[in-house]
PDB file of C-alpha atoms and ligand atoms in Angstrom:
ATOM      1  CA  UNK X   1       0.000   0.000   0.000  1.00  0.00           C
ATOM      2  CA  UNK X   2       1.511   3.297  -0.525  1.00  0.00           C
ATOM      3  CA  UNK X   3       2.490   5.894   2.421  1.00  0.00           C
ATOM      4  CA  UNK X   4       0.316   8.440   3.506  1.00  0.00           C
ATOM      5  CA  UNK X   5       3.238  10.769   3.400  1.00  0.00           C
ATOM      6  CA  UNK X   6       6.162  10.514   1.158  1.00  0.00           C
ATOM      7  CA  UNK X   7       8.339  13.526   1.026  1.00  0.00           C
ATOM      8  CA  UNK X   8      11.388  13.616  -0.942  1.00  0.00           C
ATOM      9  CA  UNK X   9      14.386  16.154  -2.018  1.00  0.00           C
ATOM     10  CA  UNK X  10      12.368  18.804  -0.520  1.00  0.00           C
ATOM     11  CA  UNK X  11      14.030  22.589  -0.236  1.00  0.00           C
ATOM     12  CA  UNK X  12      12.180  25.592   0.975  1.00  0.00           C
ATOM     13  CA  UNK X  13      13.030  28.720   1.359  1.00  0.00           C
ATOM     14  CA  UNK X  14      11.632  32.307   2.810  1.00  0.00           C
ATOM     15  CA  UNK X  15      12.865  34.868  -0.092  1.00  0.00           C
ATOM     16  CA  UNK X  16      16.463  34.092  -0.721  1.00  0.00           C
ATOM     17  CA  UNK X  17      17.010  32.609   2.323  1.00  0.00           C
ATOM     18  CA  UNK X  18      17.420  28.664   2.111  1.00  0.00           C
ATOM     19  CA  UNK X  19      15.654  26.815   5.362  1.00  0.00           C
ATOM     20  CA  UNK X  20      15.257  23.072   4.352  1.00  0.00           C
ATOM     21  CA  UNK X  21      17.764  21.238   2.537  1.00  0.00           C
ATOM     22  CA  UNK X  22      17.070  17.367   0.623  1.00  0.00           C
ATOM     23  CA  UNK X  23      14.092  16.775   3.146  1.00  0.00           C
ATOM     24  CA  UNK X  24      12.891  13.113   2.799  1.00  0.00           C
ATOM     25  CA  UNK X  25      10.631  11.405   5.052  1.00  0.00           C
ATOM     26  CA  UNK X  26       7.900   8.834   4.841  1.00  0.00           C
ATOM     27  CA  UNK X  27       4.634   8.404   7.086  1.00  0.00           C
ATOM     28  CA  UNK X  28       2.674   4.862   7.334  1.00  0.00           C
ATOM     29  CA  UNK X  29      -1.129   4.723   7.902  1.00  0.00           C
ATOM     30  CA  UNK X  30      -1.350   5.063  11.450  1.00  0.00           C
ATOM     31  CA  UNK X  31       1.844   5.812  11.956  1.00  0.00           C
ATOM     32  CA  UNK X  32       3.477   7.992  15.240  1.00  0.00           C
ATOM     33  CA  UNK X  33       6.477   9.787  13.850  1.00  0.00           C
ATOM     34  CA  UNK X  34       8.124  13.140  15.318  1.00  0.00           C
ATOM     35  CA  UNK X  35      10.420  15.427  14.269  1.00  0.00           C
ATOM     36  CA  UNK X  36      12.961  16.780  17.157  1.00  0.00           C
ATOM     37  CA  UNK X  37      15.221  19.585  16.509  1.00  0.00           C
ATOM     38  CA  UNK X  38      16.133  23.130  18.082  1.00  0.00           C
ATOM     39  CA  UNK X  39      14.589  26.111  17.993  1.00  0.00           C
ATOM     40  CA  UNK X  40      15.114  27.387  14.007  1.00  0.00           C
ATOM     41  CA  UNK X  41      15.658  23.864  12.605  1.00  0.00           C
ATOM     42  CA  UNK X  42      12.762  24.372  10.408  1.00  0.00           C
ATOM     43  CA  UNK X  43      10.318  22.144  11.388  1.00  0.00           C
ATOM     44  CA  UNK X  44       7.738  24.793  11.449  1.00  0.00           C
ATOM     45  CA  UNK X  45       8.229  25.026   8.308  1.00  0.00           C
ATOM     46  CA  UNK X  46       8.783  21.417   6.991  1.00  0.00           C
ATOM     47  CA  UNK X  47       5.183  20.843   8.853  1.00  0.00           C
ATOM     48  CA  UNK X  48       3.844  24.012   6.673  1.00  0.00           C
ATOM     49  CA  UNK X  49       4.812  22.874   3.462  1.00  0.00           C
ATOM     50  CA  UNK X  50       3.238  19.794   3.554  1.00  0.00           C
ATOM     51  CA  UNK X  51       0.050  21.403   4.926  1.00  0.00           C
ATOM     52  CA  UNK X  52       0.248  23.605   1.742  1.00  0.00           C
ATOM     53  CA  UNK X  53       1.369  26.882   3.462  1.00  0.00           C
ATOM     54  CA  UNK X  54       4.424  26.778   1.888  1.00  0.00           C
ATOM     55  CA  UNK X  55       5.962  26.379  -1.612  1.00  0.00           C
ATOM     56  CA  UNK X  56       8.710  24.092  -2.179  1.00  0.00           C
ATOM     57  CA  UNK X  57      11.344  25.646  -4.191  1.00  0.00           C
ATOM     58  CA  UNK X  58      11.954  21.851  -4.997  1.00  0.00           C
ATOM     59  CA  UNK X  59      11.042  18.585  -4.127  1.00  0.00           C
ATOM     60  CA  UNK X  60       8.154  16.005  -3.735  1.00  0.00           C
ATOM     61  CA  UNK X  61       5.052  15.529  -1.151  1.00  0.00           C
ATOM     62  CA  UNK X  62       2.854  12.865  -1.748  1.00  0.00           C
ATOM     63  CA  UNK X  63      -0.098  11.377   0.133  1.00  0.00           C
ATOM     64  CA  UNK X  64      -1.564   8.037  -1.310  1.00  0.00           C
ATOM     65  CA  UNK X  65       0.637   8.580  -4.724  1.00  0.00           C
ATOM     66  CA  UNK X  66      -0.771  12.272  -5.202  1.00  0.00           C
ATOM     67  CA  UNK X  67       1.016  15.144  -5.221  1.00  0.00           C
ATOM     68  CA  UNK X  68       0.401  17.814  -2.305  1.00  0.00           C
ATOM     69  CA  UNK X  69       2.929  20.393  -4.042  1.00  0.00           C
ATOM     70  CA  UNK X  70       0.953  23.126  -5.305  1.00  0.00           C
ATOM     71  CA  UNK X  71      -2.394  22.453  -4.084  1.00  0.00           C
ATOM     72  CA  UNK X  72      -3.907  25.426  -1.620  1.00  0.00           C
ATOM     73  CA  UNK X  73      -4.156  24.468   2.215  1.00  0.00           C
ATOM     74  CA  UNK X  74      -7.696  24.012   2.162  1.00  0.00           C
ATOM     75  CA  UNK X  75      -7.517  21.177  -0.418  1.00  0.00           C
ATOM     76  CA  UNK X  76      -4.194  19.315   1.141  1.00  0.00           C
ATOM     77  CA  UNK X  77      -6.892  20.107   4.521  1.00  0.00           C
ATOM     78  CA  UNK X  78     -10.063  18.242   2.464  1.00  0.00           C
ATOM     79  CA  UNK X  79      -7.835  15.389   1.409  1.00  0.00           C
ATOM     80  CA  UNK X  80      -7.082  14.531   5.379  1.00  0.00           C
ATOM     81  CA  UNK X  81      -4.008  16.003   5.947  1.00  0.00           C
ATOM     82  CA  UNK X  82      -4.841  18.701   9.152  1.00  0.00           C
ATOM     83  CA  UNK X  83      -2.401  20.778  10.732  1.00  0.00           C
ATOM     84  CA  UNK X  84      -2.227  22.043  14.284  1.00  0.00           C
ATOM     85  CA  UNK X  85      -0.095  25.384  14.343  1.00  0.00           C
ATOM     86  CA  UNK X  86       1.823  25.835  16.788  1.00  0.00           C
ATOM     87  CA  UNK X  87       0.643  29.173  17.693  1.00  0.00           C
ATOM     88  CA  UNK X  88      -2.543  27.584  19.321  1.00  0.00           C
ATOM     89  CA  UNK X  89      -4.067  30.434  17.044  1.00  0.00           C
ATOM     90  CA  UNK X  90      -8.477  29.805  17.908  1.00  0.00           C
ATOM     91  CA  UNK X  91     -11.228  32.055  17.300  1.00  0.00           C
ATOM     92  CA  UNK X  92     -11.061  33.831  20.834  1.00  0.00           C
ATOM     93  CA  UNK X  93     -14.099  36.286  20.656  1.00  0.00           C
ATOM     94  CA  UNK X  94     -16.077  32.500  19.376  1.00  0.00           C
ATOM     95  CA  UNK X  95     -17.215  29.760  21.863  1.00  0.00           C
ATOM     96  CA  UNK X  96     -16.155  26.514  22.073  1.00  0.00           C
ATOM     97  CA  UNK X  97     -18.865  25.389  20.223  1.00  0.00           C
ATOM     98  CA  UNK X  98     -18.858  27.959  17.814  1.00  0.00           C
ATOM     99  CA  UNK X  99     -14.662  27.133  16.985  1.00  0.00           C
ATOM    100  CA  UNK X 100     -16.205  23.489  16.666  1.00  0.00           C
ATOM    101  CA  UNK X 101     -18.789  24.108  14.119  1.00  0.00           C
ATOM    102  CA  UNK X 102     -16.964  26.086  11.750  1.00  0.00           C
ATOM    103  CA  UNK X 103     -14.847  22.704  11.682  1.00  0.00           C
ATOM    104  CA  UNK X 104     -18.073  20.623  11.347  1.00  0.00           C
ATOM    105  CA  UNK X 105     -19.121  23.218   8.097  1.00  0.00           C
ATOM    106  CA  UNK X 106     -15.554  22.788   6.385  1.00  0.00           C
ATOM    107  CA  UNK X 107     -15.572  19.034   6.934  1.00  0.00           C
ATOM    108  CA  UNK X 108     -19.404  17.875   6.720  1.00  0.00           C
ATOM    109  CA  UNK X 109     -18.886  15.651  10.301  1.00  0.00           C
ATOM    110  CA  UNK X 110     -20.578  16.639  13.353  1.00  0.00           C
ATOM    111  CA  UNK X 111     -19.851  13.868  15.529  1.00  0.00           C
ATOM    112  CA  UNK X 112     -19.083  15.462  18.101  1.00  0.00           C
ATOM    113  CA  UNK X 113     -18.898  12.824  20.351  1.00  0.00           C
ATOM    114  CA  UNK X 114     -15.409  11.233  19.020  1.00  0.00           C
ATOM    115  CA  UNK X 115     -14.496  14.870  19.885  1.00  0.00           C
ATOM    116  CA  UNK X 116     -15.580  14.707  23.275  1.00  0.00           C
ATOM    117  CA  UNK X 117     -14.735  11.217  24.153  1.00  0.00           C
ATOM    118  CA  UNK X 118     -10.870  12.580  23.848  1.00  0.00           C
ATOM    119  CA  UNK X 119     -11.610  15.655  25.471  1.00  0.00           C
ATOM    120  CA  UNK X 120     -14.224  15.187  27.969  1.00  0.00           C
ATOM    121  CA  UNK X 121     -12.738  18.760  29.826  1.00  0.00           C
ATOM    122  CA  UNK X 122     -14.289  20.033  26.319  1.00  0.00           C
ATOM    123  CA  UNK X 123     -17.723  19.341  27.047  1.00  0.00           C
ATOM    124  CA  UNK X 124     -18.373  22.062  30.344  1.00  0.00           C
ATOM    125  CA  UNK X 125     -16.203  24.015  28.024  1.00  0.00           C
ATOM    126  CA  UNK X 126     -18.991  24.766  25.121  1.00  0.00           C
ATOM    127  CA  UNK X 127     -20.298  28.236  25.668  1.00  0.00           C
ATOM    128  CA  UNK X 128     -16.792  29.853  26.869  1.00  0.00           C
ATOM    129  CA  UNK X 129     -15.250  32.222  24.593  1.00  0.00           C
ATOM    130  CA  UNK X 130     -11.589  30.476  23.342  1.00  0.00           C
ATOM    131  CA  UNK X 131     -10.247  33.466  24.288  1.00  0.00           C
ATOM    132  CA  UNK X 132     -10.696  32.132  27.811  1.00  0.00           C
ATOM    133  CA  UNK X 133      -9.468  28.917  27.760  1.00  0.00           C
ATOM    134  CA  UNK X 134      -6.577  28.037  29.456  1.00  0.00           C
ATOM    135  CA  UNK X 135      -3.044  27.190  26.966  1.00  0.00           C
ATOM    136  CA  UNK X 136      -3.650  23.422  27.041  1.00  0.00           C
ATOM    137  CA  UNK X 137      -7.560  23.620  26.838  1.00  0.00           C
ATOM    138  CA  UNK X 138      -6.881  25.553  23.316  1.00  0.00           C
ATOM    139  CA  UNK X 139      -4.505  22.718  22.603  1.00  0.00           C
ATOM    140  CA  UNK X 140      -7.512  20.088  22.896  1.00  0.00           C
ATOM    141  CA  UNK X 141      -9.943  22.403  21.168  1.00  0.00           C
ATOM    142  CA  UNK X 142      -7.514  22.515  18.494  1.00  0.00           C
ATOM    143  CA  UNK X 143      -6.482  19.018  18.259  1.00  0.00           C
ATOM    144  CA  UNK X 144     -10.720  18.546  18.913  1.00  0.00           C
ATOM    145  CA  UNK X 145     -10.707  21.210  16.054  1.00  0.00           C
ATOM    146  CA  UNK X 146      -8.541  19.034  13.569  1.00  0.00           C
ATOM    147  CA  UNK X 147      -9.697  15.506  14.227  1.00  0.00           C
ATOM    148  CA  UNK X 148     -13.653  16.615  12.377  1.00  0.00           C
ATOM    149  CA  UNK X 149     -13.400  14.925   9.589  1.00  0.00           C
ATOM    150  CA  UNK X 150     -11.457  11.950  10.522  1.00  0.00           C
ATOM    151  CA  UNK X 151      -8.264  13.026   8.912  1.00  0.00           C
ATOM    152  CA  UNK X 152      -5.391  10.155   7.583  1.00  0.00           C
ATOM    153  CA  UNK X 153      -2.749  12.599   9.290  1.00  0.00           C
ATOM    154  CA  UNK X 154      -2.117  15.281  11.391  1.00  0.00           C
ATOM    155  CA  UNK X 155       0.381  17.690  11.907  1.00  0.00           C
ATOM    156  CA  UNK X 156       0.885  18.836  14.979  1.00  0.00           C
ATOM    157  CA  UNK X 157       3.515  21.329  15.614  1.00  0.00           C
ATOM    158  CA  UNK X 158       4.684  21.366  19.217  1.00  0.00           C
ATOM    159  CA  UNK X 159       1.801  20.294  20.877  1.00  0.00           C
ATOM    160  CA  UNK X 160       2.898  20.493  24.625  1.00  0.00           C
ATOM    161  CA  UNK X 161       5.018  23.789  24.577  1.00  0.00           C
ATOM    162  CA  UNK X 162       4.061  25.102  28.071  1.00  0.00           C
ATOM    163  CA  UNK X 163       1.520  23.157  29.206  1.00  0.00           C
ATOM    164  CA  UNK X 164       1.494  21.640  32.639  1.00  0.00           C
ATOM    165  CA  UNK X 165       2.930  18.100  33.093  1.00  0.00           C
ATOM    166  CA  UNK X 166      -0.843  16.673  33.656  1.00  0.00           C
ATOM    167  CA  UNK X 167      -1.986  17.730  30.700  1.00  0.00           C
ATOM    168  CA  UNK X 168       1.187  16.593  28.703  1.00  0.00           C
ATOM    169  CA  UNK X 169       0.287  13.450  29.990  1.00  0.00           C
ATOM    170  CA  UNK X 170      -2.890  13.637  28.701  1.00  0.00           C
ATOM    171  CA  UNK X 171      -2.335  14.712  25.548  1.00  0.00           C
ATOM    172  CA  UNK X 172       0.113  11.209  25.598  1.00  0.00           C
ATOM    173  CA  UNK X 173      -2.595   9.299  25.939  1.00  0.00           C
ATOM    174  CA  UNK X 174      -4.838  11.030  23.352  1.00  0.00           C
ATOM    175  CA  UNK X 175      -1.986  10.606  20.786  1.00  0.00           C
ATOM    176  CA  UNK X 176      -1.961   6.611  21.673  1.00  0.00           C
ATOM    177  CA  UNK X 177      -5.421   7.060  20.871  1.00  0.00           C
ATOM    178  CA  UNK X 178      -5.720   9.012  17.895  1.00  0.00           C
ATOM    179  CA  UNK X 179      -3.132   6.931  16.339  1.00  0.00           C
ATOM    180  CA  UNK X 180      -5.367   3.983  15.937  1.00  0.00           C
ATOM    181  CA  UNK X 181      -7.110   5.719  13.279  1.00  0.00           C
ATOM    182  CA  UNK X 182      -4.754   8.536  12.082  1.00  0.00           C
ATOM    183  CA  UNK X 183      -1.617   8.865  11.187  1.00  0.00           C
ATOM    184  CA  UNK X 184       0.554  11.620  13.371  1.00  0.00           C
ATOM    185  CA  UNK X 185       3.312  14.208  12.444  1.00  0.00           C
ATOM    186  CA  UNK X 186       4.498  15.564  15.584  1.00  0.00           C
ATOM    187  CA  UNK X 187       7.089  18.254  16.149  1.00  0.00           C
ATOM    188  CA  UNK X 188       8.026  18.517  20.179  1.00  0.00           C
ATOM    189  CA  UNK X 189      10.701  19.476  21.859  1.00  0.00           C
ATOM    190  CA  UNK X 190       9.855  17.278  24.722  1.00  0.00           C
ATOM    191  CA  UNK X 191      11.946  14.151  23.952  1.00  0.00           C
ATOM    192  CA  UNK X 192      10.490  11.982  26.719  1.00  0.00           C
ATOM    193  CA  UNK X 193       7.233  12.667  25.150  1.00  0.00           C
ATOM    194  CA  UNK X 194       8.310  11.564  21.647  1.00  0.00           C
ATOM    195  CA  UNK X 195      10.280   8.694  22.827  1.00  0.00           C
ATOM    196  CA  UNK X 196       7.163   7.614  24.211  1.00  0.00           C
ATOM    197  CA  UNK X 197       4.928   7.638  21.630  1.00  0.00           C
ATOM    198  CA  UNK X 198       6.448   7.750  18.080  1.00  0.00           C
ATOM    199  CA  UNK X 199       7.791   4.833  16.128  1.00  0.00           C
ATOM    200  CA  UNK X 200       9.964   6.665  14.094  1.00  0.00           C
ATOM    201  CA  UNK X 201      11.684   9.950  14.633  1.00  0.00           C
ATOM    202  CA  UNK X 202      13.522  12.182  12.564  1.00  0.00           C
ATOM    203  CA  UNK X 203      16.203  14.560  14.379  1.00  0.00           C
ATOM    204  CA  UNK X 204      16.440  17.782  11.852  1.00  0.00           C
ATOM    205  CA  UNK X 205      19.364  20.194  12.198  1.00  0.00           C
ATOM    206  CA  UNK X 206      20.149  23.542  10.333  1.00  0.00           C
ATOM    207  CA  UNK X 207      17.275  22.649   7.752  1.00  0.00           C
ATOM    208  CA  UNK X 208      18.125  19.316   7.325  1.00  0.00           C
ATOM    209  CA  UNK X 209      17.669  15.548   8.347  1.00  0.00           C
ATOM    210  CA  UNK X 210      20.950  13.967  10.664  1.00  0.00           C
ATOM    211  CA  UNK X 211      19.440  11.396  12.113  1.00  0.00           C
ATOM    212  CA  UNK X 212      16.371   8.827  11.291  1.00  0.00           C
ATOM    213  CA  UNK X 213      15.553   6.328  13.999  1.00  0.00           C
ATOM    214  CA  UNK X 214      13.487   3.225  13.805  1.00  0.00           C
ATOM    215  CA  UNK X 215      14.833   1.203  16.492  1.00  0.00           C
ATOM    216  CA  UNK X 216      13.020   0.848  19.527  1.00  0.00           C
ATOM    217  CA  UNK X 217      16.367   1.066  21.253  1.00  0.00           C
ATOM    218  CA  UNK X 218      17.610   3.959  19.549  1.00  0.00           C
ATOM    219  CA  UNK X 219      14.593   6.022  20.263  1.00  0.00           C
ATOM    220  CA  UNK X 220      15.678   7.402  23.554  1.00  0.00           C
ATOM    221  CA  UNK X 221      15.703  10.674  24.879  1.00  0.00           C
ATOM    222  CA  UNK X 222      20.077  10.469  25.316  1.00  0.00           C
ATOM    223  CA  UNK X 223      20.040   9.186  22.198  1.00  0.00           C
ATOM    224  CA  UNK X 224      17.709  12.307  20.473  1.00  0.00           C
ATOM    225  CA  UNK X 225      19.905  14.431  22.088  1.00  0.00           C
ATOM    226  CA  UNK X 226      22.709  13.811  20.105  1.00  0.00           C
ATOM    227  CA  UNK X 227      21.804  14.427  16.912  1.00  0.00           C
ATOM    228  CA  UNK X 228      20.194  17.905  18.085  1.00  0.00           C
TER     229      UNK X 228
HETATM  230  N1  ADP P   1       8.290  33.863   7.717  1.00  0.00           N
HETATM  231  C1  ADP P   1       9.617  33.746   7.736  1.00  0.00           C
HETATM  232  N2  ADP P   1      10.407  34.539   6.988  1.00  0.00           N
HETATM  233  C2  ADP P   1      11.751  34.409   6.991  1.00  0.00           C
HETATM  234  N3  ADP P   1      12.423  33.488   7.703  1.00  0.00           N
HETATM  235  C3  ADP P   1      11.700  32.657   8.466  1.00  0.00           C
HETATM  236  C4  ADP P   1      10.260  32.730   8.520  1.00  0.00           C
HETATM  237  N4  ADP P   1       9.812  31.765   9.360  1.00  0.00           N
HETATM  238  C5  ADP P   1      10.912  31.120   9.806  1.00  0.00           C
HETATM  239  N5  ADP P   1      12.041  31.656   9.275  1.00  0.00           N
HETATM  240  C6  ADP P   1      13.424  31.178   9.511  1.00  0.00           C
HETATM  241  O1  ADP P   1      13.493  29.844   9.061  1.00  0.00           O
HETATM  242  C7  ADP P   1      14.268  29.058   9.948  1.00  0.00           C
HETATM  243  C8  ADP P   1      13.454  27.869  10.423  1.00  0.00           C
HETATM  244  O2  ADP P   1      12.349  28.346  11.177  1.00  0.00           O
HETATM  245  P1  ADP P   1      11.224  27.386  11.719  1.00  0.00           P
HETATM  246  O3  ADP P   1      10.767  26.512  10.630  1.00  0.00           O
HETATM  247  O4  ADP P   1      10.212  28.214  12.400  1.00  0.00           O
HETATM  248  O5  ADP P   1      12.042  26.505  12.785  1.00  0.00           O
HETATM  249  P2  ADP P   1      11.555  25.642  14.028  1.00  0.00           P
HETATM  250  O6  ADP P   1      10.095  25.412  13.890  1.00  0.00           O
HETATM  251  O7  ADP P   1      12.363  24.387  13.945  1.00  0.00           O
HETATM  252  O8  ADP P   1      11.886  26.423  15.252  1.00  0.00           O
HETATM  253  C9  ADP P   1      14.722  29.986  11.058  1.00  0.00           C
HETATM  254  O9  ADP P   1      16.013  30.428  10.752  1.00  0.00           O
HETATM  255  C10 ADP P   1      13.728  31.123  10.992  1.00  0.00           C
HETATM  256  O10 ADP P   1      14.311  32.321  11.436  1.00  0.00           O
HETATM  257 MG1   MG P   2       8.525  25.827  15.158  1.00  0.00          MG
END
C-alpha cells in the first residue's frame, strides 16, 4: 500500500534565504512519527509545506501517490491532511462550540462525540469564549478542532510547549489514541514525550535531516539528544 506521506528532495526557502535542505521522510497509515530539533531547525516550516502553506522551491510531497505540491491548504486540509499550528491560534471572541462548528461546516462531520470522548474537559467548556481557555484547553480544542473529519494525518507542531505536566500526559494518551485511526506528524521538543509515543523519529538540524531512527532502542531521549 503506498504511504500516507512521502516527502522527498524537498528545499524551501523564505525569499532568498534557504531553510530546508534534501528533506525526505515517509509516514505509514497510522503511523506515530516526530520530528525533534532546536529552535530554528525548520520544522515549522517542513510541517507548513506539507500542509500547503508553503511552496517548495523543490522537491516532492505525496499522500496516497498524489502530489500535495501546489495544491492550496484548504484542499491538502479536504484530502485529510490537518495541521495544528503551533501558535494555538483559535477564534477567541467564538465559543467553544462555535470554533467546533466552523470545523463541522468545512468538513461535513458533526460527531461530536469522538471529539468529546478525547476531550471530555471540552464538554463544560462549550459556551466559553476560546479566548478564555486556558493554553492546554486551546490545545484540545484545536487538536478537537482538527480531528472533524477523521483526517489520515495530522500535523501537529509542538503540541505540549508550556503546558502543565498533567496535561502533557494527557495529551500522551490522546496521541496513543488518535493513532489507531490517524496517522501523526508531531514536532516537540519534549523528547520523553516523543520517545514515548512515536515509532519513528527524525532529528532535523540547520534545515536538514541527521538522524532517522526506527529502532526501539535507539529512540531514547540520550540518544535524540545527540543528533540535536
Ligand atoms: N516567515 C519567515 N520569513 C523568513 N524566515 C523565516 C520565517 N519563518 C521562519 N524563518 C526562519 O526559518 C528558519 C526555520 O524556522 P522554523 O521553521 O520556524 O524553525 P523551528 O520550527 O524548527 O523552530 C529559522 O532560521 C527562521 O528564522
Ligand atoms: Mg517551530
Amino acid at each position: 500500500m503506498s504511504a500516507t506521506l512521502v516527502v522527498k528532495d524537498l528545499m524551501v526557502s523564505y525569499g532568498e534565504s534557504k531553510v530546508l535542505f534534501d528533506i525526505a521522510l515517509t509516514v505509514d497509515a497510522c503511523q506515530v512519527v516526530a520530528c525533534v530539533g532546536r529552535n530554528g531547525a525548520g520544522k515549522t516550516t517542513l510541517l507548513k509545506t506539507i500542509a500547503g502553506f508553503l511552496k517548495p522551491i523543490s522537491g516532492s510531497v505525496t499522500s496516497n501517490d498524489m502530489s500535495l505540491v501546489g495544491r492550496a491548504s484548504y484542499d491538502v486540509a479536504r484530502m485529510g491532511i490537518k495541521y495544528v499550528p503551533q501558535d494555538k491560534k483559535v477564534f477567541s471572541d467564538l465559543t467553544v462550540r462555535e470554533n467546533l462548528e466552523l470545523g463541522s461546516y468545512a468538513t461535513h462531520d458533526y460527531d461530536w462525540q469522538r471529539v468529546t470522548s478525547y476531550f471530555p474537559k471540552l464538554t463544560t467548556l462549550m459556551d466559553r469564549k476560546a479566548g478564555y481557555l486556558s493554553g492546554g484547553e486551546r490545545q484540545m480544542l484545536m487538536i478537537g478542532r482538527a480531528i472533524l473529519g477523521s483526517p489520515k494525518l495530522l500535523l501537529i507542531d509542538e503540541p505540549t510547549e508550556g503546558l502543565a505536566p498533567s496535561i502533557v500526559t494527557q495529551l500522551k494518551e490522546v496521541f496513543r489514541e488518535l493513532s489507531r485511526k490517524t496517522a501523526l506528524v508531531i514536532v516537540e521538543q519534549n523528547l520523553p514525550l516523543v520517545c514515548a509515543i512515536a515509532e519513528k523519529v527524525y532529528a532535523i538540524k540547520d534545515g536538514r535531516i541527521v538522524a532517522e531512527l526506527t529502532d526501539r532502542d535507539a529512540i531514547k531521549p540520550a540518544v535524540c539528544e545527540r543528533y540535536l
